[in-house]
Amino acid sequence: LQIHIEQLKNTTAKQQKLESEIEIAKGIQMSMVPGGGSASIREHDYQLYSILRPARSVGGDLYYFQQDRNKLHFIIGDVSDKGVPAALFMAKTVTLYTGALNDGLSPGDTFTHMNQAPCQNNDACMFVTALCGTLDLDTGQLVMANAGHMHPILKAQSSSAELIVDGGMALGLMDDAEYSNVLHTLDRHTSLLMYTDGISEAFNADREQYEEERLQAFVTQAKDINADTLGTSSLADVEKFVDGAEQSDDITLMVIHYGD
């Protein structure tokens, strides 16, 4: 009995240490994204809302944004795994993206550059799907690149549509992949909604999926299209559908509203 008690104490101490380390890792991971996993910005020429909710203590989803004078740069992504391995891959991806921003690369060149590092020594065959872009806040010109991610939703006051951003495969699969720039011009008072498949593949207790079509239908009927309201109401609709079922995948959502 004494031996068993001693073993139990040791096991409990190790578990507590592991939980403490995971909590520290969560703090480090969230410090790598603006707002620590939840951000809301309202400027005179744009609004931005973003949120990241890992399914576990740490996860593989990511977002990042940075304003440089009249240009707003942004990225949203989803690593192919969950937990600690995905969190490490996520941190690497964010670091590569911020490095590309410092080099002044276009979105397409950013992904072409970012793709090379994850392909090296990738024995686990992990990859990340992502969208990145640059919005000119003076003209509304939007330049985007796509690495195997779902297309964003473009929302006007009374309608919405999928904004087709053709691109290449996910980052980390082939080191010679190249990614092109896709150009679009946003009208003022429109919103761009981007998300990861933790939303479209959210399950309820009956194992039914929320699905992309349901999200687009909700966005279409939404009356208030400012970034905060559209983002929080979309997330609330997912939560209503899930109805308390356990979150099965990381969830990330970003809404950019162009115009005052």
Coordinates of C-alpha atoms in Angstrom, one line a residue:
L1 CA 0.0 0.0 0.0
Q2 CA 2.8 2.4 0.8
I3 CA 4.5 1.6 -2.5
H4 CA 1.2 2.2 -4.3
I5 CA 0.7 5.5 -2.5
E6 CA 4.2 6.7 -3.4
Q7 CA 3.7 5.7 -7.0
L8 CA 0.4 7.6 -7.1
K9 CA 2.1 10.7 -5.6
N10 CA 4.8 10.6 -8.3
T11 CA 2.2 10.1 -11.1
T12 CA 0.2 13.0 -9.8
A13 CA 3.2 15.3 -9.6
K14 CA 4.2 14.4 -13.1
Q15 CA 0.7 15.1 -14.3
Q16 CA 0.6 18.4 -12.6
K17 CA 3.9 19.4 -14.1
L18 CA 2.7 18.4 -17.6
E19 CA -0.5 20.4 -17.2
S20 CA 1.6 23.4 -16.0
E21 CA 3.9 23.1 -19.1
I22 CA 0.9 22.8 -21.4
E23 CA -0.6 25.9 -19.9
I24 CA 2.6 27.8 -20.4
A25 CA 2.7 26.6 -24.0
K26 CA -0.8 27.8 -24.5
G27 CA 0.2 31.3 -23.3
I28 CA 3.2 31.3 -25.6
Q29 CA 1.1 30.2 -28.6
M30 CA -1.6 32.8 -28.0
S31 CA 1.0 35.5 -27.6
M32 CA 2.0 34.9 -31.2
V33 CA -1.4 36.0 -32.6
P34 CA -2.7 39.6 -32.2
G35 CA -5.0 40.1 -29.2
G36 CA -3.9 36.8 -27.7
G37 CA -6.6 34.8 -29.6
S38 CA -9.3 37.5 -29.7
A39 CA -9.1 40.8 -31.4
S40 CA -11.4 43.7 -32.3
I41 CA -10.3 46.7 -34.2
R42 CA -12.3 49.7 -35.4
E43 CA -10.5 52.3 -37.5
H44 CA -11.9 55.1 -39.7
D45 CA -11.4 53.1 -42.9
Y46 CA -11.8 49.5 -41.7
Q47 CA -12.9 47.1 -39.0
L48 CA -11.5 43.7 -38.1
Y49 CA -12.7 40.9 -35.8
S50 CA -10.8 37.7 -35.2
I51 CA -11.0 34.8 -32.7
L52 CA -9.1 31.6 -32.2
R53 CA -10.5 28.7 -30.1
P54 CA -8.4 25.6 -29.8
A55 CA -10.2 22.3 -29.4
R56 CA -7.5 21.3 -26.8
S57 CA -5.3 23.4 -24.6
V58 CA -3.1 24.2 -27.7
G59 CA -3.9 23.7 -31.4
G60 CA -3.0 24.3 -35.0
D61 CA -5.2 27.1 -36.2
L62 CA -3.7 30.6 -36.7
Y63 CA -4.4 34.1 -37.7
Y64 CA -2.3 37.2 -37.9
F65 CA -2.7 40.8 -39.2
Q66 CA -0.7 43.9 -39.4
Q67 CA -1.3 47.4 -40.7
D68 CA 1.5 49.1 -42.6
R69 CA 0.4 52.7 -43.5
N70 CA -2.5 52.2 -46.0
K71 CA -2.0 48.5 -46.3
L72 CA -3.7 45.8 -44.1
H73 CA -1.9 42.4 -44.3
F74 CA -3.6 39.3 -42.9
I75 CA -3.5 35.5 -42.8
I76 CA -5.7 32.7 -41.5
G77 CA -4.6 29.1 -41.5
D78 CA -5.3 25.5 -40.3
V79 CA -2.6 22.9 -39.5
S80 CA -3.5 19.3 -40.4
D81 CA -3.2 18.0 -36.9
K82 CA -4.3 19.1 -33.4
G83 CA -2.6 19.4 -30.0
V84 CA 1.1 20.0 -29.3
P85 CA 2.5 18.9 -32.7
A86 CA 0.0 21.2 -34.5
A87 CA 0.9 24.0 -32.1
L88 CA 4.6 23.8 -33.0
F89 CA 3.8 23.8 -36.7
M90 CA 1.5 26.7 -36.2
A91 CA 4.2 28.7 -34.4
K92 CA 6.6 28.0 -37.3
T93 CA 4.0 29.2 -39.8
V94 CA 3.3 32.5 -38.0
T95 CA 7.1 33.1 -37.8
L96 CA 7.5 32.5 -41.5
Y97 CA 4.6 34.8 -42.3
T98 CA 5.9 37.7 -40.2
G99 CA 9.3 37.2 -41.8
A100 CA 7.7 37.5 -45.3
L101 CA 5.9 40.7 -44.2
N102 CA 9.3 42.2 -43.2
D103 CA 10.6 41.3 -46.7
G104 CA 7.7 43.1 -48.4
L105 CA 6.5 40.0 -50.4
S106 CA 3.2 39.9 -52.2
P107 CA 0.7 37.3 -50.9
G108 CA 1.5 34.8 -53.7
D109 CA 5.3 35.2 -53.2
T110 CA 4.7 35.0 -49.4
F111 CA 3.2 31.5 -49.8
T112 CA 5.8 30.4 -52.3
H113 CA 8.5 31.5 -49.8
M114 CA 6.7 30.0 -46.7
N115 CA 6.1 26.7 -48.4
Q116 CA 9.8 25.7 -48.6
A117 CA 10.6 25.5 -44.9
P118 CA 7.7 23.2 -43.8
C119 CA 8.7 20.8 -46.6
Q120 CA 12.1 20.2 -45.1
N121 CA 12.4 17.3 -42.6
N122 CA 8.7 16.9 -42.5
D123 CA 8.6 13.2 -41.6
A124 CA 5.2 13.6 -40.0
C125 CA 3.8 14.8 -43.3
M126 CA 2.0 17.8 -41.6
F127 CA 0.7 20.6 -43.7
V128 CA -1.2 23.9 -43.3
T129 CA -4.0 25.3 -45.4
A130 CA -4.1 29.1 -45.4
L131 CA -5.4 32.3 -47.0
C132 CA -3.4 35.5 -46.9
G133 CA -4.0 38.9 -48.4
T134 CA -3.2 42.6 -48.6
L135 CA -6.0 45.2 -48.6
D136 CA -5.3 48.7 -49.9
L137 CA -7.3 50.9 -47.5
D138 CA -7.4 53.8 -49.9
T139 CA -8.6 52.0 -53.0
G140 CA -10.1 48.8 -51.8
Q141 CA -7.8 46.7 -54.0
L142 CA -7.5 43.3 -52.5
V143 CA -4.6 40.9 -53.3
M144 CA -5.0 37.4 -52.0
A145 CA -3.3 34.0 -52.3
N146 CA -4.7 30.6 -51.4
A147 CA -2.9 27.5 -50.1
G148 CA -5.6 24.8 -50.2
H149 CA -8.0 26.7 -48.0
M150 CA -11.8 27.3 -48.2
H151 CA -12.8 30.4 -50.2
P152 CA -13.8 33.4 -48.1
I153 CA -17.3 34.8 -48.1
L154 CA -17.9 38.3 -49.4
K155 CA -20.8 40.1 -47.7
A156 CA -22.6 43.2 -48.9
Q157 CA -25.6 44.7 -47.2
S158 CA -28.3 42.5 -48.7
S159 CA -26.3 39.6 -50.3
S160 CA -23.3 37.4 -49.9
A161 CA -21.2 35.2 -52.3
E162 CA -18.2 33.0 -52.1
L163 CA -15.2 35.0 -53.2
I164 CA -13.2 32.6 -55.5
V165 CA -9.5 32.7 -54.7
D166 CA -7.9 30.1 -56.8
G167 CA -4.5 28.9 -55.6
G168 CA -2.2 26.0 -55.0
M169 CA -1.9 23.1 -52.6
A170 CA -1.5 23.3 -48.8
L171 CA 1.9 24.5 -47.5
G172 CA 4.3 21.8 -46.6
L173 CA 3.4 19.2 -49.3
M174 CA 5.7 20.0 -52.3
D175 CA 8.7 22.2 -52.0
D176 CA 8.5 23.4 -55.6
A177 CA 4.9 24.6 -55.4
E178 CA 4.2 28.2 -56.5
Y179 CA 1.3 30.4 -55.6
S180 CA -0.3 33.2 -57.6
N181 CA -1.9 36.5 -56.6
V182 CA -5.6 36.9 -57.1
L183 CA -6.9 40.5 -57.4
H184 CA -10.3 41.8 -56.5
T185 CA -11.6 45.3 -55.6
L186 CA -13.8 45.6 -52.5
D187 CA -16.6 48.0 -52.5
R188 CA -16.9 50.2 -49.5
H189 CA -19.1 48.9 -46.7
T190 CA -18.6 45.3 -47.6
S191 CA -17.2 42.5 -45.3
L192 CA -14.8 39.6 -46.0
L193 CA -15.3 36.6 -43.8
M194 CA -12.7 33.9 -43.5
Y195 CA -12.8 30.7 -41.4
T196 CA -11.3 27.3 -40.7
D197 CA -13.0 24.0 -41.0
G198 CA -13.6 23.8 -37.3
I199 CA -16.7 25.9 -38.1
S200 CA -17.9 24.1 -41.3
E201 CA -17.2 20.7 -39.8
A202 CA -18.6 21.5 -36.3
F203 CA -20.7 18.5 -35.1
N204 CA -23.9 18.5 -33.0
A205 CA -24.9 15.6 -30.7
D206 CA -26.4 13.8 -33.7
R207 CA -23.1 13.9 -35.5
E208 CA -24.5 16.3 -38.1
Q209 CA -22.1 18.9 -39.6
Y210 CA -22.7 22.6 -39.6
E211 CA -21.3 22.8 -43.2
E212 CA -20.2 25.8 -45.4
E213 CA -23.7 26.2 -47.0
R214 CA -25.3 26.9 -43.6
L215 CA -22.7 29.5 -42.8
Q216 CA -23.1 31.3 -46.1
A217 CA -26.9 31.2 -45.7
F218 CA -26.6 32.8 -42.2
V219 CA -24.2 35.4 -43.6
T220 CA -26.6 36.2 -46.4
Q221 CA -29.5 37.0 -44.1
A222 CA -27.3 38.9 -41.6
K223 CA -28.5 42.6 -41.4
D224 CA -25.6 44.2 -39.5
I225 CA -22.3 43.6 -41.4
N226 CA -19.8 45.4 -39.2
A227 CA -16.9 43.1 -38.3
D228 CA -17.7 42.6 -34.6
T229 CA -21.4 41.9 -35.1
L230 CA -21.0 39.6 -38.2
G231 CA -18.2 37.7 -36.5
T232 CA -19.9 37.2 -33.1
S233 CA -23.3 36.4 -34.6
S234 CA -21.8 33.8 -37.0
L235 CA -20.0 32.1 -34.1
A236 CA -23.2 32.2 -32.1
D237 CA -25.1 30.5 -34.9
V238 CA -22.4 27.7 -34.9
E239 CA -22.7 27.3 -31.1
K240 CA -26.5 27.2 -31.4
F241 CA -26.3 24.4 -33.9
V242 CA -23.7 22.4 -31.9
D243 CA -25.9 22.8 -28.8
G244 CA -23.3 21.9 -26.2
A245 CA -21.6 19.1 -28.1
E246 CA -17.8 18.8 -27.5
Q247 CA -15.7 20.9 -29.8
S248 CA -14.0 18.5 -32.2
D249 CA -11.6 20.8 -34.0
D250 CA -9.9 24.2 -33.6
I251 CA -12.1 27.1 -34.6
T252 CA -10.8 30.4 -36.1
L253 CA -12.8 33.2 -37.7
M254 CA -11.7 36.5 -39.2
V255 CA -13.9 39.3 -40.5
I256 CA -12.6 42.4 -42.3
H257 CA -15.1 45.2 -43.0
Y258 CA -13.9 47.7 -45.5
G259 CA -15.1 51.3 -45.0
D260 CA -16.2 53.2 -42.0

